[in-house]
Amino acid sequence: MDGEDDAPKSLMEEMYANGIEGVDDAPSSSTSTTIRKNRPIISGEQLDIEAYAALYSGRTKIMRLIFLADHCDNSGMQLEALRMAYDELKKGENTQLFREVVQKIDGRLGPNYSMDATWCAMVDRKADQRKDKLESELNAYRTNLIKESIRMGYNDFGDFYYAHGALGDAFKSYVRTRDYCTTSKHIIQMCLSAILVSIEMGQFAHVTSYVSKAEQTPEALDPPTIAKLRCAAGLAHLEAKKYKLAARKFLEVGPELGNSYSEVIAPQDVATYGGLCALASFDRTELKNKVIDNINFRNFLELVPEVRELINDFYSSHYASCLEYLGNLKSNLMLDIHIHDHVETLYDQIRSKALIQYTHPFVSVDMRMMADAFKTSVAGLEKELESLITDNQIQARIDSHNKILYARHADQRNATFQRVLQTGNEFDWDVRAMLLRANLLKHEYNLRASRKI
Amino acid sequence: MNTVEGLVNQIQGLSTTASDVLSLQNLLKQADDSLHAESTRLFPFLDQLDPSKHSLGYLYFLEACTAGPVTKEQAGSYVLMIARFITSCIAEQIRLAPDKFITVCKRFKDQVLLLEEPLRGVAPMLTAIRKLQSSSEHLTALHPEFLLLCLLSRCYKAGLSILEEDVFEVDQPRDLFLFCYYGGMISIGQKWFQKALELLHNVVTAPMSTVNAIAVEAFKKYILVSLIHHGQSPANLPKYASSVAQRNLKNLCQPYIELANSYSNGKIADIETYVEANKDKFESDNNLGLVKQAVSSMYKRNIQRLTQTYLTLSLQDIANRVQLNSPKEAEMHVLQMIKDGEIYATINQKDGMVRFLEDPEQYKTCEMIEHIDSSIQRLMTLSKKLNGVDELMSCDPLYLLKVNLLFHIKASLVVT
C-alpha cells in the first residue's frame, strides 16, 4: 500500500489535465465551444445540459430532459432543461407532452414559453386529418392485398402514433407488420421499431424477445444494427438487475455504433453502464480480459475518461481514488433515466468488492490503515467487515482489541470429521424414526385389515 | 365357594410344567366370570397362593380382587401386595395373560396415585415392564404409565434407562404417543435436549388419522425445544408427517409459532415483550419455564454468532451487540457458556477482553477413534436391520397385492 501516498498527487494532476476552468452554461464564444467539445460530458463536474441533450434525438431527448428537470435540485438547470424540452417539442407533434412541459414551466420562463393553444389545436387537427388519410390508405391496401403496401401502411401508422405519444398503439401497429414482412430486412426493421417503442414504454421484457427475434435472421444484420441490438439487450438486462449479463452485452458493442442509435442511447452511456456493471459484477480476470484489454471498448471509454480512470484504479488497487471518482460521478448518474435506481446497488457492490479484494492477499491487515485507504472510520469499517464476514464473503476474524483483521482458513480435516459424525447421527436418527413409523403404519394397516375380515 | 376353592387347588397343582400351565390358563379363562362375581371374598385366598410359583393363577385372582372401587385404606394393602407380586412373579406365566397383567399394573398405578406416593410405584413398574416386554425394542402399555410415575415423583433418572432403548415394536399407537410425550418431558427435565427433540418429533410425525391432544401439546414443546437446541424452529413439518398433522397443528399452536418467528428476528426486547403479553397462555400450558429457557438461549445464540466473526472482543462490545444490560452480565453469560462447553474462550479480566478460541478437538485421540468406530458399527447394524425389514415387507402378501405384482405374475402365466 505504498502507492497510497502518490495517489492524491496524481489524482490532482489528472483532474487538471481533464477539466480546464469552471463550467460554462451559456455558450459565449467559439473557443469555449471547442473546449466544450473536448471536455467529457458525463463527468464529475456539473452536467452541461446542452451538450448532454445534443447526444440524443427524438423522444428520448425530451424524456431525458423532463427527467432531468424533475430530479435535479438546481432551479437554473431545471429551467434550462425545460426550455430545451419546449423547443424540441415545438418541432414535433406530441401535444400531450407539450402540455405537461408547459405545466412544469409554470410561466417561469417568460411569455415565449407559455401555453400555445393555437399551435396545439393546429397540430391536433393535422393529426386527425393525417390519421384519416392513413386509415383510408390502409383499407385500400388491405382490399388490394398487396403485402408490401399493407406493411408500409402499418409502419406509417406506427410512426404516426409514436410521434404523437400513443406508445401502446404504436407498438401494436408495428407488431402487426410482422405478418406482412417478406424479407429479413423488413423483420429487422420491425424488430428495431418494436424495441424502440418498448424501451420508451419501459417494457423491457418485449425488448429481450424482439432482440432475440432480430438476432435469428443473421443475413440481414449489418454491424451498426448488431451494435444497436446489443445495446438494447444490455439495457434490458440492466433494468432486470442482471448486471453481469448487462455488462457483457455492453462490452460487446462495437465502435460501429457511433451516433446511429441516438434515439435510445449514446456511446457515453454504453461506456458508463458497461464500465460500472462490469466493475460491480466481474471478477479480476474477466475485468482484465473484457474491459481493460478490450480494444473496442477502449474507444468508448475515451469518451468518459473518469470511468476509465476508476476502472484502472480499481484494478491496480488504488481504492481511495477509485471511490472518490465514484462519489463524484454519483450526482450526474442520478440524473440518468436508465441507471438512477441502480446506482446505489452498483456502488455497494463495487465497494464490497474493493474491501474483499483489499483483504484477499493478506494474512493480517491493520484496520487503521485500511480505514485510511477507504476514507472511512475504523468503527464504520469494522461494521462493514462484520457484515461481509457474516455473509461469508471474507474468510477472516476481527481482533477488536488490537484492531487487526486475521485471515482464517477453515481447517478442512476437522470440518470433515465433524460433518461425518453429524451425518452419522442424522442417519441413525432418521432410520430409527422411519422404522418406528413403518411399524405404526403396519399396525394400523393390520388393524384395518382385521376389521374388514 | 366350592368353585373358588377348587380353582385354588388346581392352580396349586397345575403350575409346574408348561403344558399344565396352558391347561390351567384355559380353566382360568372359563372361570373368570365366576371369579369376578365373587370379587369381594377373594382376598383371603390370595394367601394360599404363592406369587413366585403360581403367577398365572395369582394374577387372575388379583385382577378379580381389584376390579371394584378401592378405598384409601385398601389401596395401601393392595399396593404392597401388587408390588410383591410384580417382583416375584414368573415372566413366562404372566406373558400368557398380558392384558390382565396390564390391567393389574394400571390399577396399581391408580392406587399409588390415590395414596399420593408415586415414588413407591416407580421401581415395581420398571420390573413389570422388563417382565412384560418380549424384547427391549417392544413398547408395552406400561411404558407410558411408568414414565408418568417418574414424572410425578420427579424421579427422572429412573426413566432414562427406558428412554435409552430404541423402540421399534408398538402395540397401540396411543401408547407410543404418551410414551414419547412423557419421555420428551423427562428428557427436557434432564436437559437432554437432543433426545427430547427425537421423541417429540416422533409424536408429531407419527401417522394419525385425526389430530389428538397429545400431538398438539407435543408440538408446542417441540417448537420450544428446537428453539433452545438448534436456535431455529422447524418451518414446516417434514413430508412424511401425516397430512392431518401438517394442516392442523400449526393453527392450534399459534402463539408458539409467533414466538418462533420473533425469535428468528433476533431482537431480545421484542421477544420479551411478546412473552410478557402472552404469559397466561404459556402458563396454562405449563410451558412458561420452557419459554423462559428459550428466551435465554437467544443470548447464547447471539454470542455464538460473534465467535464466527471476532477473535477478541471487549465485554462492553459483547453487551452492546447481544443487547445485554452491562458488561458484568455479558461476563456471566460467557462464563456460563464456557463451563457448559458451548464456546471456547478465555476472559481477560484486566482489560475486559474475551478471546475466542478454536475448538481444540483435533480428532486424533484414541477415544475419538473408538467413538467413530463404535458409531460405524452401530450404523452398520441399523442398516442391516433396515434391509431386513425391507425384505420382510416385500414378501408380505398384502403388500404384493397392493403392488399388483401377483396380478402381473398371473397375467404373464396366462400368456405363456
mmCIF file of N, CA, C and O in Angstrom, chain B residues 39-117:
data_model
loop_
_atom_site.group_PDB
_atom_site.id
_atom_site.type_symbol
_atom_site.label_atom_id
_atom_site.label_comp_id
_atom_site.label_asym_id
_atom_site.label_seq_id
_atom_site.Cartn_x
_atom_site.Cartn_y
_atom_site.Cartn_z
ATOM 1 N N SER B 39 -65.734 -61.262 43.730
ATOM 2 C CA SER B 39 -64.523 -60.472 43.907
ATOM 3 C C SER B 39 -64.298 -60.051 45.348
ATOM 4 O O SER B 39 -63.170 -60.018 45.825
ATOM 5 N N THR B 40 -65.364 -59.744 46.054
ATOM 6 C CA THR B 40 -65.169 -59.241 47.413
ATOM 7 C C THR B 40 -64.598 -60.302 48.351
ATOM 8 O O THR B 40 -63.920 -59.979 49.319
ATOM 9 N N ARG B 41 -64.839 -61.530 48.053
ATOM 10 C CA ARG B 41 -64.425 -62.579 49.000
ATOM 11 C C ARG B 41 -63.084 -63.191 48.664
ATOM 12 O O ARG B 41 -62.630 -64.097 49.340
ATOM 13 N N LEU B 42 -62.469 -62.737 47.625
ATOM 14 C CA LEU B 42 -61.283 -63.443 47.154
ATOM 15 C C LEU B 42 -60.031 -63.124 47.942
ATOM 16 O O LEU B 42 -59.034 -63.824 47.843
ATOM 17 N N PHE B 43 -60.085 -62.047 48.702
ATOM 18 C CA PHE B 43 -58.877 -61.553 49.355
ATOM 19 C C PHE B 43 -58.126 -62.602 50.184
ATOM 20 O O PHE B 43 -56.928 -62.793 49.996
ATOM 21 N N PRO B 44 -58.807 -63.291 51.077
ATOM 22 C CA PRO B 44 -58.064 -64.255 51.906
ATOM 23 C C PRO B 44 -57.425 -65.385 51.103
ATOM 24 O O PRO B 44 -56.398 -65.927 51.491
ATOM 25 N N PHE B 45 -58.024 -65.726 49.946
ATOM 26 C CA PHE B 45 -57.468 -66.845 49.191
ATOM 27 C C PHE B 45 -56.089 -66.532 48.626
ATOM 28 O O PHE B 45 -55.326 -67.433 48.313
ATOM 29 N N LEU B 46 -55.821 -65.249 48.516
ATOM 30 C CA LEU B 46 -54.540 -64.882 47.925
ATOM 31 C C LEU B 46 -53.378 -65.391 48.781
ATOM 32 O O LEU B 46 -52.295 -65.683 48.273
ATOM 33 N N ASP B 47 -53.630 -65.520 50.099
ATOM 34 C CA ASP B 47 -52.541 -66.004 50.956
ATOM 35 C C ASP B 47 -52.198 -67.451 50.646
ATOM 36 O O ASP B 47 -51.059 -67.879 50.847
ATOM 37 N N GLN B 48 -53.148 -68.190 50.135
ATOM 38 C CA GLN B 48 -52.872 -69.602 49.875
ATOM 39 C C GLN B 48 -52.020 -69.784 48.626
ATOM 40 O O GLN B 48 -51.442 -70.840 48.414
ATOM 41 N N LEU B 49 -51.983 -68.738 47.791
ATOM 42 C CA LEU B 49 -51.228 -68.874 46.548
ATOM 43 C C LEU B 49 -49.879 -68.184 46.673
ATOM 44 O O LEU B 49 -49.758 -67.133 47.276
ATOM 45 N N ASP B 50 -48.885 -68.791 46.062
ATOM 46 C CA ASP B 50 -47.536 -68.219 46.121
ATOM 47 C C ASP B 50 -47.247 -67.515 44.804
ATOM 48 O O ASP B 50 -47.216 -68.159 43.752
ATOM 49 N N PRO B 51 -47.072 -66.220 44.810
ATOM 50 C CA PRO B 51 -46.911 -65.500 43.544
ATOM 51 C C PRO B 51 -45.689 -65.945 42.742
ATOM 52 O O PRO B 51 -45.699 -65.889 41.524
ATOM 53 N N SER B 52 -44.659 -66.427 43.432
ATOM 54 C CA SER B 52 -43.483 -66.790 42.662
ATOM 55 C C SER B 52 -43.661 -68.141 41.979
ATOM 56 O O SER B 52 -42.899 -68.487 41.094
ATOM 57 N N LYS B 53 -44.639 -68.949 42.375
ATOM 58 C CA LYS B 53 -44.855 -70.226 41.689
ATOM 59 C C LYS B 53 -46.146 -70.232 40.904
ATOM 60 O O LYS B 53 -46.206 -70.785 39.814
ATOM 61 N N HIS B 54 -47.168 -69.651 41.493
ATOM 62 C CA HIS B 54 -48.482 -69.742 40.859
ATOM 63 C C HIS B 54 -48.834 -68.390 40.238
ATOM 64 O O HIS B 54 -49.921 -67.870 40.454
ATOM 65 N N SER B 55 -47.925 -67.861 39.446
ATOM 66 C CA SER B 55 -48.091 -66.470 38.997
ATOM 67 C C SER B 55 -49.386 -66.265 38.228
ATOM 68 O O SER B 55 -50.108 -65.292 38.438
ATOM 69 N N LEU B 56 -49.670 -67.213 37.319
ATOM 70 C CA LEU B 56 -50.821 -67.001 36.454
ATOM 71 C C LEU B 56 -52.109 -66.968 37.272
ATOM 72 O O LEU B 56 -52.952 -66.066 37.126
ATOM 73 N N GLY B 57 -52.204 -67.951 38.152
ATOM 74 C CA GLY B 57 -53.411 -68.012 38.964
ATOM 75 C C GLY B 57 -53.540 -66.789 39.853
ATOM 76 O O GLY B 57 -54.602 -66.170 39.980
ATOM 77 N N TYR B 58 -52.431 -66.479 40.490
ATOM 78 C CA TYR B 58 -52.403 -65.309 41.366
ATOM 79 C C TYR B 58 -52.871 -64.077 40.621
ATOM 80 O O TYR B 58 -53.605 -63.232 41.120
ATOM 81 N N LEU B 59 -52.406 -64.022 39.352
ATOM 82 C CA LEU B 59 -52.745 -62.861 38.543
ATOM 83 C C LEU B 59 -54.260 -62.759 38.367
ATOM 84 O O LEU B 59 -54.855 -61.694 38.564
ATOM 85 N N TYR B 60 -54.870 -63.873 38.011
ATOM 86 C CA TYR B 60 -56.305 -63.840 37.787
ATOM 87 C C TYR B 60 -57.038 -63.440 39.060
ATOM 88 O O TYR B 60 -57.955 -62.608 39.035
ATOM 89 N N PHE B 61 -56.619 -64.019 40.156
ATOM 90 C CA PHE B 61 -57.275 -63.697 41.421
ATOM 91 C C PHE B 61 -57.112 -62.230 41.751
ATOM 92 O O PHE B 61 -58.035 -61.540 42.158
ATOM 93 N N LEU B 62 -55.887 -61.760 41.554
ATOM 94 C CA LEU B 62 -55.571 -60.369 41.885
ATOM 95 C C LEU B 62 -56.420 -59.428 41.045
ATOM 96 O O LEU B 62 -56.949 -58.417 41.515
ATOM 97 N N GLU B 63 -56.531 -59.778 39.815
ATOM 98 C CA GLU B 63 -57.270 -58.933 38.895
ATOM 99 C C GLU B 63 -58.727 -58.862 39.300
ATOM 100 O O GLU B 63 -59.341 -57.793 39.315
ATOM 101 N N ALA B 64 -59.272 -60.009 39.651
ATOM 102 C CA ALA B 64 -60.674 -60.022 40.068
ATOM 103 C C ALA B 64 -60.856 -59.251 41.369
ATOM 104 O O ALA B 64 -61.845 -58.534 41.543
ATOM 105 N N CYS B 65 -59.870 -59.400 42.276
ATOM 106 C CA CYS B 65 -59.935 -58.712 43.569
ATOM 107 C C CYS B 65 -60.016 -57.213 43.421
ATOM 108 O O CYS B 65 -60.821 -56.540 44.050
ATOM 109 N N THR B 66 -59.153 -56.715 42.574
ATOM 110 C CA THR B 66 -59.020 -55.260 42.483
ATOM 111 C C THR B 66 -60.022 -54.655 41.512
ATOM 112 O O THR B 66 -59.966 -53.473 41.215
ATOM 113 N N ALA B 67 -60.946 -55.482 41.032
ATOM 114 C CA ALA B 67 -61.838 -54.978 39.985
ATOM 115 C C ALA B 67 -62.744 -53.861 40.467
ATOM 116 O O ALA B 67 -63.021 -52.917 39.752
ATOM 117 N N GLY B 68 -63.200 -53.987 41.723
ATOM 118 C CA GLY B 68 -64.176 -53.000 42.182
ATOM 119 C C GLY B 68 -63.531 -51.702 42.636
ATOM 120 O O GLY B 68 -62.324 -51.533 42.562
ATOM 121 N N PRO B 69 -64.330 -50.734 43.108
ATOM 122 C CA PRO B 69 -63.782 -49.470 43.627
ATOM 123 C C PRO B 69 -62.951 -49.739 44.885
ATOM 124 O O PRO B 69 -63.263 -50.617 45.688
ATOM 125 N N VAL B 70 -61.905 -48.966 45.043
ATOM 126 C CA VAL B 70 -60.924 -49.220 46.098
ATOM 127 C C VAL B 70 -60.839 -48.000 47.001
ATOM 128 O O VAL B 70 -60.696 -46.885 46.536
ATOM 129 N N THR B 71 -60.891 -48.223 48.316
ATOM 130 C CA THR B 71 -60.742 -47.092 49.241
ATOM 131 C C THR B 71 -59.268 -46.875 49.550
ATOM 132 O O THR B 71 -58.419 -47.698 49.217
ATOM 133 N N LYS B 72 -58.986 -45.771 50.244
ATOM 134 C CA LYS B 72 -57.592 -45.439 50.504
ATOM 135 C C LYS B 72 -56.895 -46.480 51.379
ATOM 136 O O LYS B 72 -55.742 -46.813 51.157
ATOM 137 N N GLU B 73 -57.645 -47.002 52.365
ATOM 138 C CA GLU B 73 -57.013 -47.981 53.256
ATOM 139 C C GLU B 73 -56.714 -49.254 52.490
ATOM 140 O O GLU B 73 -55.632 -49.829 52.587
ATOM 141 N N GLN B 74 -57.709 -49.655 51.701
ATOM 142 C CA GLN B 74 -57.496 -50.874 50.932
ATOM 143 C C GLN B 74 -56.343 -50.677 49.973
ATOM 144 O O GLN B 74 -55.545 -51.578 49.727
ATOM 145 N N ALA B 75 -56.270 -49.431 49.407
ATOM 146 C CA ALA B 75 -55.233 -49.175 48.421
ATOM 147 C C ALA B 75 -53.862 -49.465 48.998
ATOM 148 O O ALA B 75 -52.998 -50.046 48.334
ATOM 149 N N GLY B 76 -53.669 -49.070 50.279
ATOM 150 C CA GLY B 76 -52.364 -49.291 50.896
ATOM 151 C C GLY B 76 -51.961 -50.753 50.842
ATOM 152 O O GLY B 76 -50.861 -51.120 50.396
ATOM 153 N N SER B 77 -52.889 -51.626 51.272
ATOM 154 C CA SER B 77 -52.542 -53.044 51.323
ATOM 155 C C SER B 77 -52.414 -53.626 49.927
ATOM 156 O O SER B 77 -51.527 -54.446 49.657
ATOM 157 N N TYR B 78 -53.286 -53.152 49.016
ATOM 158 C CA TYR B 78 -53.196 -53.659 47.649
ATOM 159 C C TYR B 78 -51.855 -53.307 47.026
ATOM 160 O O TYR B 78 -51.236 -54.120 46.337
ATOM 161 N N VAL B 79 -51.438 -52.080 47.283
ATOM 162 C CA VAL B 79 -50.174 -51.630 46.688
ATOM 163 C C VAL B 79 -49.042 -52.549 47.116
ATOM 164 O O VAL B 79 -48.233 -53.016 46.297
ATOM 165 N N LEU B 80 -49.005 -52.849 48.412
ATOM 166 C CA LEU B 80 -47.947 -53.735 48.900
ATOM 167 C C LEU B 80 -47.998 -55.076 48.205
ATOM 168 O O LEU B 80 -47.001 -55.622 47.750
ATOM 169 N N MET B 81 -49.240 -55.616 48.124
ATOM 170 C CA MET B 81 -49.410 -56.944 47.562
ATOM 171 C C MET B 81 -48.988 -56.998 46.120
ATOM 172 O O MET B 81 -48.256 -57.885 45.690
ATOM 173 N N ILE B 82 -49.439 -55.983 45.343
ATOM 174 C CA ILE B 82 -49.126 -55.995 43.919
ATOM 175 C C ILE B 82 -47.635 -55.820 43.704
ATOM 176 O O ILE B 82 -47.021 -56.471 42.850
ATOM 177 N N ALA B 83 -47.051 -54.939 44.516
ATOM 178 C CA ALA B 83 -45.608 -54.723 44.355
ATOM 179 C C ALA B 83 -44.848 -56.024 44.586
ATOM 180 O O ALA B 83 -43.958 -56.391 43.826
ATOM 181 N N ARG B 84 -45.264 -56.752 45.627
ATOM 182 C CA ARG B 84 -44.613 -58.027 45.915
ATOM 183 C C ARG B 84 -44.812 -59.000 44.780
ATOM 184 O O ARG B 84 -43.900 -59.713 44.366
ATOM 185 N N PHE B 85 -46.021 -58.992 44.262
ATOM 186 C CA PHE B 85 -46.340 -59.893 43.164
ATOM 187 C C PHE B 85 -45.445 -59.605 41.957
ATOM 188 O O PHE B 85 -44.869 -60.503 41.344
ATOM 189 N N ILE B 86 -45.356 -58.322 41.638
ATOM 190 C CA ILE B 86 -44.598 -57.976 40.432
ATOM 191 C C ILE B 86 -43.156 -58.422 40.570
ATOM 192 O O ILE B 86 -42.548 -58.969 39.642
ATOM 193 N N THR B 87 -42.587 -58.171 41.737
ATOM 194 C CA THR B 87 -41.178 -58.514 41.878
ATOM 195 C C THR B 87 -40.959 -60.018 41.829
ATOM 196 O O THR B 87 -39.933 -60.487 41.341
ATOM 197 N N SER B 88 -41.925 -60.791 42.291
ATOM 198 C CA SER B 88 -41.635 -62.214 42.399
ATOM 199 C C SER B 88 -42.285 -63.073 41.329
ATOM 200 O O SER B 88 -42.042 -64.264 41.275
ATOM 201 N N CYS B 89 -43.086 -62.501 40.438
ATOM 202 C CA CYS B 89 -43.797 -63.371 39.507
ATOM 203 C C CYS B 89 -42.882 -63.920 38.430
ATOM 204 O O CYS B 89 -41.797 -63.401 38.191
ATOM 205 N N ILE B 90 -43.368 -64.969 37.760
ATOM 206 C CA ILE B 90 -42.590 -65.594 36.688
ATOM 207 C C ILE B 90 -43.001 -64.963 35.372
ATOM 208 O O ILE B 90 -44.181 -64.922 35.025
ATOM 209 N N ALA B 91 -41.995 -64.502 34.611
ATOM 210 C CA ALA B 91 -42.304 -63.743 33.400
ATOM 211 C C ALA B 91 -43.096 -64.560 32.382
ATOM 212 O O ALA B 91 -44.065 -64.087 31.799
ATOM 213 N N GLU B 92 -42.699 -65.837 32.166
ATOM 214 C CA GLU B 92 -43.353 -66.619 31.121
ATOM 215 C C GLU B 92 -44.831 -66.791 31.422
ATOM 216 O O GLU B 92 -45.665 -66.785 30.525
ATOM 217 N N GLN B 93 -45.142 -66.995 32.706
ATOM 218 C CA GLN B 93 -46.546 -67.248 33.035
ATOM 219 C C GLN B 93 -47.397 -66.013 32.794
ATOM 220 O O GLN B 93 -48.496 -66.101 32.248
ATOM 221 N N ILE B 94 -46.875 -64.866 33.215
ATOM 222 C CA ILE B 94 -47.736 -63.696 33.054
ATOM 223 C C ILE B 94 -47.845 -63.276 31.595
ATOM 224 O O ILE B 94 -48.801 -62.641 31.195
ATOM 225 N N ARG B 95 -46.864 -63.667 30.800
ATOM 226 C CA ARG B 95 -46.966 -63.300 29.395
ATOM 227 C C ARG B 95 -48.089 -64.048 28.697
ATOM 228 O O ARG B 95 -48.477 -63.675 27.586
ATOM 229 N N LEU B 96 -48.618 -65.084 29.353
ATOM 230 C CA LEU B 96 -49.746 -65.773 28.742
ATOM 231 C C LEU B 96 -51.013 -64.943 28.859
ATOM 232 O O LEU B 96 -51.959 -65.139 28.104
ATOM 233 N N ALA B 97 -51.036 -64.050 29.842
ATOM 234 C CA ALA B 97 -52.240 -63.215 30.006
ATOM 235 C C ALA B 97 -51.829 -61.768 30.113
ATOM 236 O O ALA B 97 -52.016 -61.126 31.154
ATOM 237 N N PRO B 98 -51.281 -61.210 29.048
ATOM 238 C CA PRO B 98 -50.732 -59.858 29.148
ATOM 239 C C PRO B 98 -51.771 -58.798 29.465
ATOM 240 O O PRO B 98 -51.485 -57.851 30.188
ATOM 241 N N ASP B 99 -52.979 -58.977 28.951
ATOM 242 C CA ASP B 99 -53.979 -57.944 29.201
ATOM 243 C C ASP B 99 -54.287 -57.827 30.675
ATOM 244 O O ASP B 99 -54.384 -56.723 31.222
ATOM 245 N N LYS B 100 -54.423 -59.009 31.317
ATOM 246 C CA LYS B 100 -54.730 -58.971 32.747
ATOM 247 C C LYS B 100 -53.595 -58.301 33.505
ATOM 248 O O LYS B 100 -53.819 -57.506 34.411
ATOM 249 N N PHE B 101 -52.410 -58.644 33.103
ATOM 250 C CA PHE B 101 -51.254 -58.078 33.802
ATOM 251 C C PHE B 101 -51.252 -56.558 33.676
ATOM 252 O O PHE B 101 -50.998 -55.830 34.640
ATOM 253 N N ILE B 102 -51.516 -56.129 32.448
ATOM 254 C CA ILE B 102 -51.514 -54.682 32.215
ATOM 255 C C ILE B 102 -52.600 -54.011 33.049
ATOM 256 O O ILE B 102 -52.381 -52.965 33.667
ATOM 257 N N THR B 103 -53.777 -54.646 33.075
ATOM 258 C CA THR B 103 -54.863 -54.045 33.874
ATOM 259 C C THR B 103 -54.462 -53.937 35.325
ATOM 260 O O THR B 103 -54.693 -52.915 35.976
ATOM 261 N N VAL B 104 -53.849 -55.038 35.839
ATOM 262 C CA VAL B 104 -53.444 -55.011 37.251
ATOM 263 C C VAL B 104 -52.447 -53.898 37.502
ATOM 264 O O VAL B 104 -52.551 -53.138 38.470
ATOM 265 N N CYS B 105 -51.482 -53.777 36.596
ATOM 266 C CA CYS B 105 -50.463 -52.751 36.810
ATOM 267 C C CYS B 105 -51.068 -51.359 36.730
ATOM 268 O O CYS B 105 -50.679 -50.453 37.466
ATOM 269 N N LYS B 106 -52.016 -51.169 35.827
ATOM 270 C CA LYS B 106 -52.628 -49.843 35.730
ATOM 271 C C LYS B 106 -53.383 -49.514 37.005
ATOM 272 O O LYS B 106 -53.322 -48.380 37.505
ATOM 273 N N ARG B 107 -54.067 -50.521 37.520
ATOM 274 C CA ARG B 107 -54.784 -50.265 38.774
ATOM 275 C C ARG B 107 -53.786 -49.957 39.885
ATOM 276 O O ARG B 107 -54.037 -49.125 40.755
ATOM 277 N N PHE B 108 -52.657 -50.631 39.834
ATOM 278 C CA PHE B 108 -51.584 -50.371 40.796
ATOM 279 C C PHE B 108 -51.191 -48.903 40.734
ATOM 280 O O PHE B 108 -51.076 -48.213 41.745
ATOM 281 N N LYS B 109 -50.999 -48.424 39.499
ATOM 282 C CA LYS B 109 -50.614 -47.026 39.339
ATOM 283 C C LYS B 109 -51.680 -46.115 39.911
ATOM 284 O O LYS B 109 -51.385 -45.147 40.615
ATOM 285 N N ASP B 110 -52.931 -46.410 39.624
ATOM 286 C CA ASP B 110 -54.005 -45.553 40.129
ATOM 287 C C ASP B 110 -53.998 -45.505 41.641
ATOM 288 O O ASP B 110 -54.148 -44.439 42.240
ATOM 289 N N GLN B 111 -53.764 -46.685 42.241
ATOM 290 C CA GLN B 111 -53.784 -46.726 43.702
ATOM 291 C C GLN B 111 -52.612 -45.956 44.281
ATOM 292 O O GLN B 111 -52.742 -45.249 45.283
ATOM 293 N N VAL B 112 -51.472 -46.110 43.641
ATOM 294 C CA VAL B 112 -50.294 -45.373 44.111
ATOM 295 C C VAL B 112 -50.553 -43.874 44.037
ATOM 296 O O VAL B 112 -50.179 -43.106 44.926
ATOM 297 N N LEU B 113 -51.217 -43.449 42.963
ATOM 298 C CA LEU B 113 -51.522 -42.028 42.842
ATOM 299 C C LEU B 113 -52.559 -41.612 43.866
ATOM 300 O O LEU B 113 -52.532 -40.507 44.391
ATOM 301 N N LEU B 114 -53.478 -42.528 44.154
ATOM 302 C CA LEU B 114 -54.507 -42.238 45.162
ATOM 303 C C LEU B 114 -53.849 -41.981 46.510
ATOM 304 O O LEU B 114 -54.251 -41.102 47.263
ATOM 305 N N LEU B 115 -52.823 -42.781 46.780
ATOM 306 C CA LEU B 115 -52.114 -42.594 48.041
ATOM 307 C C LEU B 115 -51.162 -41.413 47.981
ATOM 308 O O LEU B 115 -50.514 -41.082 48.971
ATOM 309 N N GLU B 116 -51.035 -40.799 46.796
ATOM 310 C CA GLU B 116 -50.131 -39.673 46.574
ATOM 311 C C GLU B 116 -48.696 -40.018 46.897
ATOM 312 O O GLU B 116 -47.952 -39.224 47.479
ATOM 313 N N GLU B 117 -48.303 -41.213 46.535
ATOM 314 C CA GLU B 117 -46.906 -41.613 46.736
ATOM 315 C C GLU B 117 -46.402 -42.245 45.453
ATOM 316 O O GLU B 117 -46.123 -43.439 45.416
#
